[in-house]
Structures are given as C-alpha cells and as structure tokens.
C-alpha cells in the first residue's frame, strides 16, 4: 500500500502555524467558542495544554486547521483541533448537514482511483517482486486453490497468481473505482477465466465460497498507518477456510536510535545564524513545526544507526485481533556501539510470507536500511533536543502505538526512553518521552 497522506491533512512541513493574533479564522465577533474534548491529550512543551476526555475548552483562535489556541481552567495554550468537537446539540446539527466519516473512505478510496499511487507502488520493485516471488515459489501448492486478493488495486497480485500458478479462482476485491480498469486489465491479459474482479469494500462483499489463501498488500507507514490491516483481519475471520493461509503471515516493526544530522541542520540548526543574523527565537517554532510529527519518507544511511536495530513489535496475522489494534506496546534495549549524536528513532517494517510447501522457504519483504529502498522508505521520529551518546551507553524504553479513537486510520506513536551513560562526566541517566501524531 502507498504511504498515503490524506488530502486535507497537513504534513509537519506543511502545517503552518501562525501566532494567534495573526490568525486567519477568528470568529467575526472575536468571542471564544466552547468545545468538548472527544478524548484526552497530553500537551508537550510550554505552549500546549493537556486535557481529559469530556473537558470543556474555550477556543480563542484557530490559527491553523490542526492547532487551535484554547483555554482550560485558566490555562491557555495550543490544542490539537482533531480532539475537539462542539457540544452535543451543535454537533448533531452539524452531523445532519454533513456527517464526517471517521474512516475518510471518500478521500482514501478516491486517491486509489487515480494512477499516482498505483504507479508509485508498481514502480517499487522490491515490494512487487516480493509478492511475485511468493507466488512463484508456491506455484505448485497454489494449484486448484481459491484465492482472495484483498485490495487488488490494478490487479497485479491476482495476475501473478493467474500467470505463474494455476489457482481455481482468484477473487480480486477492490473498493475504489480503479476496479473498472482492473477488469479490463484482467481481460487484456487473458486471465478472465481465473480472476474475478469484485468492486466493493472487502467488509461488504459476498463471495460464493471460502478461500484457501488470503493475500493482501495492506502495509502503511510505520506498518499500521491507514489501518487497512483491520479489513484483512475481518476478511480472515469471515472468508478464510480453517487451515487456510494469509500472506503476509507475520509482520514486525523495527526501531533504531539514529543520527539525522542533515535533517536537523536543515530544519533546526538553520536558524542559528542565517545571513549572519541570530534567528534562534524561531527554534521553538521550528521544533513544533518540523519535529512534532514523524518524518515519512526518510532514508536512513546504515551509518546513521547508532546501535543494532531491534524488533519492537511482532504481529501474527493468524492470531491478531481487531481490538488488539487499539493499543500495541513494545519494548527496546539498545547498546550504543559508536559515539554520535542521538537525534531520534527511525522505524521500518518487515513482513514474512510463509511457504505452503512443507519445509519451503519463507519470503521476506524488508523495508529497512540494509535492503533495497522501497516506496515506504523509513519513518523518522525526531527528539526535541539531540543528545550526545558514547559507545557503551544503553538506550532502553517503550513504544506505544495508540489508534485514534475518532479517526480510525490514524494513530499516535509514543516513545519513552532512558539513556544510561557509561561515562562519568555526563548525567548518569536521561529520561525522555514524546508522542507523535500520525497524523491526527
Ligand atoms: N494490491 C495492489 C494495491 C495495493 S494498495 C498492489 O499490490 O499494487 C491497497 C489497495 O487496497 C488500494 O487499491 C485500496 O483502494 C484497496 N483497499 C483498501 N481497503 C480496502 C477494503 N476494505 N476493501 C477493498 N479494497 C480495499
């Protein structure tokens, strides 16, 4: 799947925040509006405020679509707009006018109806060849099997199945209107006897039978973003035969503490002395604007890894449950193997496809820095302040992926870390914690 950024959601780079007194969207009469928190939020830094679910906040200004200037019990600061809604009565009124879809399916499937994302995915050789390899290396076992390709897009995986193996049928399910073209592609390639394209959401589609193999390319940034995995789990429970196979069969998220010198220089150190002037008062704003959200599409050099990477999550696609996705926790313990500057953490994922043949080789798609780059690249989580580390130091802590309770395709990644230093001249232990919304 493509690392889609929903239209209308801003990336950290695009999220231009203005001070409240130059706000763009102040109410005409200038009086604050009351909002209710739909869920709790923990503010960071001195300019964000924390609140609990159900708290009533007064919104004074809406300097950007994402961050509002609000007041709670006399404390004033920035709050994430997506966590607030107007009071129940007003909300109902609004909903009558235009109901907001927590899955944003119109935007989501709308973007898969165009070629931009499919071009990006199909041009990603490591990704596409991994699926081809899975089918090729299992072609004997796929004979006469019933396959479901969930979210078939242009139908590439279904076409590989029909071309390289002899399944009895492949149900190619696609919710976006790309399905109309997929039908043509199936015909054009002479696969219409085997591949049946079904247009609709996998959750709503009816198949004439259960399937032996459920294959899907559902992975998003940081593995779970967009949460298409939920559709795969629901299809598994409804359509996969007892003893059937899911591809990918397991997935892991990997993390590494890293340097990010050039990104730091470009976004933060820049303000130190541009044109011989001291622009450092802009640094807190730069931190807010560029380091609040993770940086997608980061390509980490193997050399920028300060330690060996570590798998922080392992998901078994046979046992994973939809409710498990609400909050997933992992732990890490890294040993720094060379001196450097700890700017942040980089994350990537790997998925495995088990073999249908006893003793057959597992196929792996690894999106990390030691493999061929994929269109997902890696995801960088910048700390607010870089920390010097030395060989022998250890960095341990936890990662929590918390799904947004309202916006079902979004999540917040919270990292908590302890640096245990082995040198005498620095603090013995430094602790940090930071939450990164992706994107709401
Ligand atoms: N399998 C294709 C496309 C992968 S991208 C390939 O490998 O190139 C994921 C695709 O799944 C998108 O086309 C998207 O529209 C579709 N999709 C996502 N959720 C879906 C759902 N619940 N039901 C049907 N299609 C879905």
Tab-separated table of C-alpha atoms and ligand atoms in Angstrom:
chain	number	residue	atom	x	y	z
A	1	UNK	CA	0.000	0.000	0.000
A	2	UNK	CA	1.113	3.514	-0.595
A	3	UNK	CA	2.252	5.853	2.177
A	4	UNK	CA	-0.772	7.973	1.667
A	5	UNK	CA	-1.200	11.331	3.312
A	6	UNK	CA	-4.847	12.215	3.319
A	7	UNK	CA	-5.691	15.282	1.318
A	8	UNK	CA	-6.626	17.978	3.778
A	9	UNK	CA	-4.270	16.606	6.403
A	10	UNK	CA	-1.096	18.532	6.579
A	11	UNK	CA	2.324	17.074	6.953
A	12	UNK	CA	4.524	18.586	9.624
A	13	UNK	CA	6.264	20.521	6.882
A	14	UNK	CA	3.041	21.987	5.583
A	15	UNK	CA	1.500	22.693	8.931
A	16	UNK	CA	1.998	26.417	9.051
A	17	UNK	CA	1.074	27.802	12.432
A	18	UNK	CA	0.537	31.427	12.946
A	19	UNK	CA	0.579	33.252	16.268
A	20	UNK	CA	-2.991	33.720	17.480
A	21	UNK	CA	-3.048	37.437	16.905
A	22	UNK	CA	-2.426	36.990	13.171
A	23	UNK	CA	-4.981	34.213	12.981
A	24	UNK	CA	-6.735	33.555	9.732
A	25	UNK	CA	-10.021	32.228	11.034
A	26	UNK	CA	-11.050	34.236	14.043
A	27	UNK	CA	-14.771	34.378	14.602
A	28	UNK	CA	-16.168	37.690	13.417
A	29	UNK	CA	-17.240	38.852	16.856
A	30	UNK	CA	-13.950	37.610	18.375
A	31	UNK	CA	-15.716	35.757	21.212
A	32	UNK	CA	-14.335	32.329	22.211
A	33	UNK	CA	-16.274	29.186	21.270
A	34	UNK	CA	-16.883	26.269	23.609
A	35	UNK	CA	-15.661	22.818	22.535
A	36	UNK	CA	-15.727	19.431	24.230
A	37	UNK	CA	-12.712	17.074	24.235
A	38	UNK	CA	-13.593	13.799	22.491
A	39	UNK	CA	-10.556	12.173	24.059
A	40	UNK	CA	-7.677	13.085	26.329
A	41	UNK	CA	-4.466	14.733	25.192
A	42	UNK	CA	-1.113	15.274	26.914
A	43	UNK	CA	0.435	18.579	25.938
A	44	UNK	CA	4.129	18.929	25.366
A	45	UNK	CA	6.401	21.900	25.862
A	46	UNK	CA	5.235	25.132	27.441
A	47	UNK	CA	2.725	26.110	24.758
A	48	UNK	CA	0.441	23.040	24.615
A	49	UNK	CA	-2.205	22.260	27.212
A	50	UNK	CA	-3.333	18.869	28.453
A	51	UNK	CA	-6.951	17.844	28.826
A	52	UNK	CA	-9.109	14.822	29.544
A	53	UNK	CA	-11.976	13.387	27.594
A	54	UNK	CA	-15.153	15.423	28.259
A	55	UNK	CA	-13.313	18.601	29.339
A	56	UNK	CA	-14.875	21.824	28.083
A	57	UNK	CA	-12.383	24.130	26.398
A	58	UNK	CA	-12.785	27.687	25.200
A	59	UNK	CA	-11.284	28.109	21.760
A	60	UNK	CA	-9.983	31.640	21.303
A	61	UNK	CA	-8.409	31.278	17.874
A	62	UNK	CA	-7.882	28.808	15.050
A	63	UNK	CA	-4.502	29.768	13.624
A	64	UNK	CA	-4.305	26.548	11.579
A	65	UNK	CA	-6.646	23.694	10.781
A	66	UNK	CA	-4.719	21.442	13.171
A	67	UNK	CA	-3.727	23.531	16.153
A	68	UNK	CA	-6.071	25.851	17.993
A	69	UNK	CA	-5.430	28.335	20.755
A	70	UNK	CA	-7.625	27.382	23.686
A	71	UNK	CA	-8.230	27.805	27.394
A	72	UNK	CA	-8.958	25.269	30.087
A	73	UNK	CA	-9.393	26.239	33.751
A	74	UNK	CA	-7.497	29.498	33.225
A	75	UNK	CA	-4.576	27.865	31.414
A	76	UNK	CA	-4.120	28.830	27.799
A	77	UNK	CA	-2.176	27.096	25.020
A	78	UNK	CA	-2.277	25.115	21.798
A	79	UNK	CA	-4.571	22.093	21.459
A	80	UNK	CA	-4.946	19.614	18.561
A	81	UNK	CA	-8.188	20.553	16.782
A	82	UNK	CA	-8.982	16.943	15.863
A	83	UNK	CA	-9.543	16.077	19.536
A	84	UNK	CA	-12.310	18.645	19.993
A	85	UNK	CA	-15.907	18.817	18.948
A	86	UNK	CA	-18.644	21.338	19.656
A	87	UNK	CA	-21.229	20.467	22.256
A	88	UNK	CA	-23.588	17.584	21.616
A	89	UNK	CA	-26.521	19.627	20.309
A	90	UNK	CA	-24.421	21.627	17.910
A	91	UNK	CA	-22.545	18.516	16.851
A	92	UNK	CA	-25.789	16.773	15.963
A	93	UNK	CA	-26.834	19.742	13.902
A	94	UNK	CA	-23.527	19.632	12.077
A	95	UNK	CA	-23.777	15.922	11.536
A	96	UNK	CA	-27.162	16.352	9.935
A	97	UNK	CA	-25.614	18.750	7.493
A	98	UNK	CA	-22.552	16.700	6.729
A	99	UNK	CA	-21.585	13.529	8.504
A	100	UNK	CA	-17.847	13.154	8.857
A	101	UNK	CA	-16.626	9.641	8.180
A	102	UNK	CA	-14.068	8.503	10.745
A	103	UNK	CA	-12.590	6.211	8.068
A	104	UNK	CA	-12.374	9.045	5.488
A	105	UNK	CA	-13.261	6.477	2.857
A	106	UNK	CA	-14.129	9.052	0.188
A	107	UNK	CA	-10.650	10.549	0.376
A	108	UNK	CA	-8.984	7.201	0.894
A	109	UNK	CA	-10.577	5.258	-1.961
A	110	UNK	CA	-10.662	8.436	-4.054
A	111	UNK	CA	-6.882	8.550	-4.010
A	112	UNK	CA	-6.659	4.883	-5.041
A	113	UNK	CA	-8.899	5.646	-8.027
A	114	UNK	CA	-6.100	7.628	-9.634
A	115	UNK	CA	-2.872	6.280	-11.096
A	116	UNK	CA	-0.466	8.274	-8.938
A	117	UNK	CA	-0.409	5.791	-6.050
A	118	UNK	CA	-0.524	2.696	-8.264
A	119	UNK	CA	2.392	3.997	-10.305
A	120	UNK	CA	4.381	4.536	-7.134
A	121	UNK	CA	3.558	1.060	-5.809
A	122	UNK	CA	4.135	-0.793	-9.068
A	123	UNK	CA	7.411	1.064	-9.616
A	124	UNK	CA	8.569	-0.243	-6.252
A	125	UNK	CA	10.379	-3.355	-7.458
A	126	UNK	CA	11.277	-4.788	-4.041
A	127	UNK	CA	7.662	-4.679	-2.973
A	128	UNK	CA	6.123	-6.016	-6.160
A	129	UNK	CA	8.813	-8.645	-6.773
A	130	UNK	CA	8.378	-9.950	-3.223
A	131	UNK	CA	4.730	-10.784	-3.980
A	132	UNK	CA	5.731	-12.262	-7.346
A	133	UNK	CA	8.337	-14.390	-5.614
A	134	UNK	CA	5.812	-15.659	-3.073
A	135	UNK	CA	3.532	-16.851	-5.841
A	136	UNK	CA	6.315	-18.283	-7.935
A	137	UNK	CA	7.856	-20.233	-5.089
A	138	UNK	CA	4.442	-21.600	-4.082
A	139	UNK	CA	3.088	-22.241	-7.574
A	140	UNK	CA	2.795	-25.989	-7.138
A	141	UNK	CA	0.763	-25.684	-3.933
A	142	UNK	CA	-1.456	-22.959	-5.384
A	143	UNK	CA	-2.831	-25.382	-7.967
A	144	UNK	CA	-6.640	-25.583	-7.720
A	145	UNK	CA	-6.674	-23.270	-4.717
A	146	UNK	CA	-9.222	-20.499	-4.105
A	147	UNK	CA	-7.503	-17.155	-3.556
A	148	UNK	CA	-8.729	-13.764	-2.373
A	149	UNK	CA	-6.634	-10.706	-3.241
A	150	UNK	CA	-7.902	-8.077	-0.811
A	151	UNK	CA	-7.423	-4.562	-2.167
A	152	UNK	CA	-6.225	-5.732	-5.563
A	153	UNK	CA	-5.671	-2.217	-6.980
A	154	UNK	CA	-4.633	-2.741	-10.594
A	155	UNK	CA	-4.826	-6.492	-10.000
A	156	UNK	CA	-1.098	-7.125	-10.105
A	157	UNK	CA	-1.056	-9.864	-7.438
A	158	UNK	CA	-4.100	-11.595	-8.945
A	159	UNK	CA	-2.465	-11.501	-12.369
A	160	UNK	CA	0.750	-13.008	-10.952
A	161	UNK	CA	-1.375	-15.807	-9.459
A	162	UNK	CA	-3.133	-16.494	-12.745
A	163	UNK	CA	0.086	-16.308	-14.759
A	164	UNK	CA	2.517	-18.173	-12.541
A	165	UNK	CA	0.267	-20.701	-10.816
A	166	UNK	CA	-2.987	-22.496	-11.539
A	167	UNK	CA	-5.451	-21.482	-8.850
A	168	UNK	CA	-9.054	-22.494	-9.497
A	169	UNK	CA	-10.188	-18.896	-8.950
A	170	UNK	CA	-8.852	-15.581	-7.686
A	171	UNK	CA	-11.362	-13.146	-6.185
A	172	UNK	CA	-9.811	-9.730	-6.738
A	173	UNK	CA	-11.586	-7.325	-4.368
A	174	UNK	CA	-11.164	-3.579	-4.764
A	175	UNK	CA	-13.273	-0.793	-3.276
A	176	UNK	CA	-12.023	2.092	-5.405
A	177	UNK	CA	-13.247	2.749	-8.908
A	178	UNK	CA	-9.871	1.501	-10.177
A	179	UNK	CA	-11.719	-1.858	-10.198
A	180	UNK	CA	-13.351	-0.894	-13.506
A	181	UNK	CA	-9.915	-0.721	-15.123
A	182	UNK	CA	-8.719	-3.824	-13.280
A	183	UNK	CA	-11.453	-5.774	-15.062
A	184	UNK	CA	-10.101	-4.560	-18.393
A	185	UNK	CA	-6.530	-5.451	-17.411
A	186	UNK	CA	-7.605	-8.955	-16.455
A	187	UNK	CA	-9.273	-9.388	-19.823
A	188	UNK	CA	-6.450	-7.781	-21.767
A	189	UNK	CA	-4.043	-10.290	-20.227
A	190	UNK	CA	-6.285	-13.268	-20.890
A	191	UNK	CA	-6.905	-14.042	-17.227
A	192	UNK	CA	-10.705	-13.611	-17.099
A	193	UNK	CA	-11.249	-17.354	-16.715
A	194	UNK	CA	-9.403	-17.323	-13.394
A	195	UNK	CA	-9.604	-13.795	-11.975
A	196	UNK	CA	-12.979	-12.378	-10.906
A	197	UNK	CA	-12.900	-8.689	-10.038
A	198	UNK	CA	-15.372	-7.649	-7.358
A	199	UNK	CA	-15.831	-3.955	-6.758
A	200	UNK	CA	-16.675	-3.074	-3.182
A	201	UNK	CA	-15.331	-2.945	0.346
A	202	UNK	CA	-13.999	-6.307	1.463
A	203	UNK	CA	-16.184	-5.946	4.563
A	204	UNK	CA	-19.337	-5.863	2.459
A	205	UNK	CA	-18.541	-8.102	-0.463
A	206	UNK	CA	-20.126	-11.566	-0.770
A	207	UNK	CA	-18.086	-14.462	-2.149
A	208	UNK	CA	-19.643	-17.730	-3.313
A	209	UNK	CA	-17.201	-19.728	-1.162
A	210	UNK	CA	-14.469	-19.528	1.451
A	211	UNK	CA	-10.853	-19.203	0.354
A	212	UNK	CA	-7.637	-21.194	0.849
A	213	UNK	CA	-5.343	-18.187	0.535
A	214	UNK	CA	-5.916	-14.566	1.594
A	215	UNK	CA	-3.288	-12.291	0.086
A	216	UNK	CA	-3.109	-8.528	0.537
A	217	UNK	CA	-0.694	-5.658	0.370
A	218	UNK	CA	-2.063	-3.615	3.277
A	219	UNK	CA	1.050	-2.194	4.955
A	220	UNK	CA	1.273	1.527	5.619
A	221	UNK	CA	3.824	3.820	7.120
A	222	UNK	CA	5.169	2.513	10.375
A	223	UNK	CA	3.354	-0.675	9.349
A	224	UNK	CA	-0.104	0.203	10.651
A	225	UNK	CA	-0.925	3.725	9.463
A	226	UNK	CA	-4.216	3.750	7.479
A	227	UNK	CA	-5.245	0.559	9.343
A	228	UNK	CA	-6.152	-1.383	6.231
A	229	UNK	CA	-4.980	-4.345	8.314
A	230	UNK	CA	-8.394	-4.246	10.019
A	231	UNK	CA	-10.070	-5.144	6.707
A	232	UNK	CA	-7.685	-8.088	6.326
A	233	UNK	CA	-8.452	-9.397	9.825
A	234	UNK	CA	-12.209	-9.136	9.236
A	235	UNK	CA	-11.891	-10.919	5.881
A	236	UNK	CA	-9.765	-13.600	7.548
A	237	UNK	CA	-12.467	-14.270	10.126
A	238	UNK	CA	-15.211	-14.364	7.529
A	239	UNK	CA	-13.700	-15.878	4.412
A	240	UNK	CA	-10.571	-17.868	5.215
A	241	UNK	CA	-11.051	-21.629	5.410
A	242	UNK	CA	-9.903	-23.428	8.523
A	243	UNK	CA	-6.205	-24.122	7.931
A	244	UNK	CA	-6.018	-21.501	5.146
A	245	UNK	CA	-3.010	-19.284	4.583
A	246	UNK	CA	-2.591	-15.496	4.958
A	247	UNK	CA	0.058	-13.602	3.037
A	248	UNK	CA	1.843	-11.829	4.599
A	249	UNK	CA	1.685	-14.233	7.532
A	250	UNK	CA	3.506	-12.062	10.068
A	251	UNK	CA	4.821	-8.530	10.365
A	252	UNK	CA	7.432	-6.851	12.546
A	253	UNK	CA	8.202	-3.223	13.341
A	254	UNK	CA	11.874	-2.405	13.858
A	255	UNK	CA	13.380	0.601	15.597
A	256	UNK	CA	16.864	2.063	15.836
A	257	UNK	CA	18.251	5.144	17.621
A	258	UNK	CA	19.906	7.254	14.961
A	259	UNK	CA	21.675	10.392	13.886
A	260	UNK	CA	19.856	12.698	11.490
A	261	UNK	CA	22.461	15.406	11.006
A	262	UNK	CA	21.332	16.826	7.723
A	263	UNK	CA	17.634	16.897	8.633
A	264	UNK	CA	18.488	18.569	11.938
A	265	UNK	CA	20.749	21.083	10.167
A	266	UNK	CA	18.124	21.837	7.543
A	267	UNK	CA	15.195	22.387	9.907
A	268	UNK	CA	16.710	23.451	13.253
A	269	UNK	CA	20.389	24.487	13.135
A	270	UNK	CA	19.479	26.664	10.125
A	271	UNK	CA	18.019	29.289	12.499
A	272	UNK	CA	21.268	29.723	14.392
A	273	UNK	CA	22.909	32.201	12.040
A	274	UNK	CA	21.230	32.687	8.652
A	275	UNK	CA	22.881	35.575	6.787
A	276	UNK	CA	24.911	36.378	9.906
A	277	UNK	CA	21.753	37.062	11.976
A	278	UNK	CA	20.597	35.371	15.161
A	279	UNK	CA	17.232	33.730	14.379
A	280	UNK	CA	17.269	31.379	17.363
A	281	UNK	CA	13.968	32.733	18.756
A	282	UNK	CA	12.358	30.815	15.893
A	283	UNK	CA	13.748	27.493	17.077
A	284	UNK	CA	10.853	26.588	19.406
A	285	UNK	CA	8.530	27.190	16.461
A	286	UNK	CA	10.747	25.079	14.213
A	287	UNK	CA	10.645	22.269	16.723
A	288	UNK	CA	6.870	22.462	16.827
A	289	UNK	CA	6.514	22.676	13.097
A	290	UNK	CA	9.054	20.120	11.917
A	291	UNK	CA	9.550	17.682	14.786
A	292	UNK	CA	6.027	17.247	16.196
A	293	UNK	CA	5.014	14.672	13.638
A	294	UNK	CA	7.222	11.906	12.299
A	295	UNK	CA	9.032	12.431	9.038
A	296	UNK	CA	7.766	9.962	6.452
A	297	UNK	CA	9.937	9.050	3.511
A	298	UNK	CA	13.179	9.244	5.418
A	299	UNK	CA	16.080	7.261	4.011
A	300	UNK	CA	18.442	6.395	6.807
A	301	UNK	CA	22.047	5.547	5.950
A	302	UNK	CA	23.189	2.348	7.669
A	303	UNK	CA	25.966	4.528	9.106
A	304	UNK	CA	23.464	6.758	10.903
A	305	UNK	CA	22.274	3.851	13.059
A	306	UNK	CA	23.865	4.282	16.486
A	307	UNK	CA	23.125	0.721	17.590
A	308	UNK	CA	21.974	-2.543	16.100
A	309	UNK	CA	18.235	-2.307	15.301
A	310	UNK	CA	15.685	-4.144	17.390
A	311	UNK	CA	12.230	-5.565	16.596
A	312	UNK	CA	9.748	-3.824	18.865
A	313	UNK	CA	6.509	-5.393	17.617
A	314	UNK	CA	5.718	-8.754	16.121
A	315	UNK	CA	2.263	-9.360	14.714
A	316	UNK	CA	0.994	-12.815	13.878
A	317	UNK	CA	-1.634	-12.416	11.178
A	318	UNK	CA	-3.408	-15.602	12.281
A	319	UNK	CA	-3.954	-14.597	15.893
A	320	UNK	CA	-4.030	-10.776	15.780
A	321	UNK	CA	-7.464	-9.393	16.690
A	322	UNK	CA	-9.070	-6.119	15.600
A	323	UNK	CA	-9.321	-4.945	19.228
A	324	UNK	CA	-5.571	-5.548	19.697
A	325	UNK	CA	-5.011	-2.699	17.246
A	326	UNK	CA	-6.315	-0.079	19.708
A	327	UNK	CA	-3.059	-0.081	21.636
A	328	UNK	CA	0.078	-2.004	20.786
A	329	UNK	CA	3.111	-1.846	23.053
A	330	UNK	CA	6.690	-2.823	22.528
A	331	UNK	CA	9.966	-2.571	24.394
A	332	UNK	CA	13.532	-1.936	23.372
A	333	UNK	CA	17.009	-2.111	24.764
A	334	UNK	CA	19.839	-0.825	22.586
A	335	UNK	CA	23.575	-0.787	23.210
A	336	UNK	CA	25.287	2.176	21.580
A	337	UNK	CA	28.197	0.861	19.543
A	338	UNK	CA	29.821	4.112	18.465
A	339	UNK	CA	29.904	7.724	19.648
A	340	UNK	CA	27.474	10.057	17.918
A	341	UNK	CA	24.524	12.373	18.236
A	342	UNK	CA	21.214	10.772	19.110
A	343	UNK	CA	18.702	12.817	17.081
A	344	UNK	CA	15.807	10.407	17.108
A	345	UNK	CA	14.478	6.984	16.289
A	346	UNK	CA	13.952	5.506	12.838
A	347	UNK	CA	11.309	2.837	12.277
A	348	UNK	CA	10.574	0.429	9.446
A	349	UNK	CA	8.796	-2.871	8.989
A	350	UNK	CA	9.371	-6.347	7.612
A	351	UNK	CA	6.703	-8.843	6.574
A	352	UNK	CA	7.066	-12.590	6.098
A	353	UNK	CA	5.188	-14.907	3.783
A	354	UNK	CA	5.141	-18.465	4.962
A	355	UNK	CA	5.512	-21.254	2.462
A	356	UNK	CA	2.608	-23.507	1.520
A	357	UNK	CA	5.106	-26.272	0.974
A	358	UNK	CA	6.433	-28.168	3.970
A	359	UNK	CA	9.988	-27.056	4.517
A	360	UNK	CA	9.620	-24.386	1.791
A	361	UNK	CA	11.483	-21.098	2.185
A	362	UNK	CA	9.802	-18.074	3.728
A	363	UNK	CA	9.760	-14.948	1.575
A	364	UNK	CA	10.600	-11.671	3.301
A	365	UNK	CA	9.892	-8.057	2.373
A	366	UNK	CA	12.194	-5.871	4.447
A	367	UNK	CA	11.839	-2.076	4.201
A	368	UNK	CA	14.908	-1.326	6.350
A	369	UNK	CA	18.176	0.484	5.538
A	370	UNK	CA	20.062	-2.712	4.732
A	371	UNK	CA	17.628	-3.728	1.989
A	372	UNK	CA	16.776	-2.183	-1.363
A	373	UNK	CA	14.794	1.027	-0.694
A	374	UNK	CA	11.031	0.709	-1.083
A	375	UNK	CA	8.415	3.401	-1.631
A	376	UNK	CA	7.715	3.340	2.114
A	377	UNK	CA	11.315	4.299	2.874
A	378	UNK	CA	11.616	4.713	6.668
A	379	UNK	CA	9.913	6.855	9.311
A	380	UNK	CA	11.952	9.261	11.440
A	381	UNK	CA	10.870	10.383	14.922
A	382	UNK	CA	12.947	13.401	15.986
A	383	UNK	CA	13.672	14.134	19.652
A	384	UNK	CA	13.207	17.749	20.717
A	385	UNK	CA	16.877	18.014	21.659
A	386	UNK	CA	19.761	15.920	20.355
A	387	UNK	CA	21.820	14.038	22.947
A	388	UNK	CA	25.471	13.008	22.605
A	389	UNK	CA	25.965	9.322	23.225
A	390	UNK	CA	29.044	7.172	23.533
A	391	UNK	CA	29.961	3.564	22.828
A	392	UNK	CA	28.798	1.504	25.780
A	393	UNK	CA	25.786	3.716	26.634
A	394	UNK	CA	22.458	1.999	26.589
A	395	UNK	CA	19.081	3.297	25.410
A	396	UNK	CA	16.071	1.405	26.670
A	397	UNK	CA	12.377	2.127	26.765
A	398	UNK	CA	8.967	1.514	25.284
A	399	UNK	CA	6.943	2.300	22.192
A	400	UNK	CA	3.151	2.513	22.168
A	401	UNK	CA	1.048	2.726	19.013
A	402	UNK	CA	-2.331	4.124	20.035
A	403	UNK	CA	-5.058	4.161	17.431
A	404	UNK	CA	-7.022	7.420	17.211
A	405	UNK	CA	-10.397	6.808	18.898
A	406	UNK	CA	-12.164	9.013	16.358
A	407	UNK	CA	-10.146	8.956	13.137
A	408	UNK	CA	-9.779	5.241	12.564
A	409	UNK	CA	-6.959	5.381	10.025
A	410	UNK	CA	-4.708	7.450	12.314
A	411	UNK	CA	-2.592	6.719	15.376
A	412	UNK	CA	-0.196	8.316	17.839
A	413	UNK	CA	3.214	6.800	18.437
A	414	UNK	CA	4.583	7.411	21.930
A	415	UNK	CA	8.235	6.759	22.641
A	416	UNK	CA	9.650	6.662	26.121
A	417	UNK	CA	13.381	6.254	26.594
A	418	UNK	CA	16.138	6.109	29.205
A	419	UNK	CA	19.734	6.765	28.292
A	420	UNK	CA	22.148	5.098	30.667
A	421	UNK	CA	25.508	6.660	30.222
A	422	UNK	CA	28.726	4.818	30.903
A	423	UNK	CA	30.859	7.992	31.071
A	424	UNK	CA	31.381	9.858	34.320
A	425	UNK	CA	31.238	13.409	33.029
A	426	UNK	CA	27.616	13.281	31.832
A	427	UNK	CA	24.361	12.772	33.667
A	428	UNK	CA	24.072	9.148	34.574
A	429	UNK	CA	20.602	8.708	33.256
A	430	UNK	CA	18.480	10.850	30.994
A	431	UNK	CA	14.824	10.170	30.502
A	432	UNK	CA	12.599	11.367	27.709
A	433	UNK	CA	9.130	10.839	26.339
A	434	UNK	CA	7.425	12.137	23.220
A	435	UNK	CA	4.148	11.463	21.407
A	436	UNK	CA	3.925	11.785	17.643
A	437	UNK	CA	0.501	12.063	15.998
A	438	UNK	CA	0.267	10.273	12.629
A	439	UNK	CA	-1.456	12.445	11.536
A	440	UNK	CA	-4.482	13.063	13.720
B	1	LIG	N1	-2.723	-4.961	-4.419
B	1	LIG	C1	-2.355	-3.763	-5.150
B	1	LIG	C2	-2.791	-2.491	-4.447
B	1	LIG	C3	-2.314	-2.342	-3.008
B	1	LIG	S1	-2.780	-0.784	-2.282
B	1	LIG	C4	-0.873	-3.768	-5.370
B	1	LIG	O1	-0.183	-4.541	-4.709
B	1	LIG	O2	-0.377	-2.999	-6.185
B	1	LIG	C5	-4.190	-1.195	-1.355
B	1	LIG	C6	-5.466	-1.271	-2.182
B	1	LIG	O3	-6.478	-1.785	-1.346
B	1	LIG	C7	-5.989	0.079	-2.677
B	1	LIG	O4	-6.260	-0.023	-4.053
B	1	LIG	C8	-7.278	0.310	-1.881
B	1	LIG	O5	-8.277	1.001	-2.604
B	1	LIG	C9	-7.697	-1.115	-1.557
B	1	LIG	N2	-8.466	-1.286	-0.311
B	1	LIG	C10	-8.118	-0.836	0.918
B	1	LIG	N3	-9.030	-1.223	1.838
B	1	LIG	C11	-9.963	-1.964	1.170
B	1	LIG	C12	-11.147	-2.620	1.565
B	1	LIG	N4	-11.555	-2.605	2.832
B	1	LIG	N5	-11.867	-3.246	0.622
B	1	LIG	C13	-11.469	-3.258	-0.678
B	1	LIG	N6	-10.369	-2.636	-1.118
B	1	LIG	C14	-9.611	-2.000	-0.208
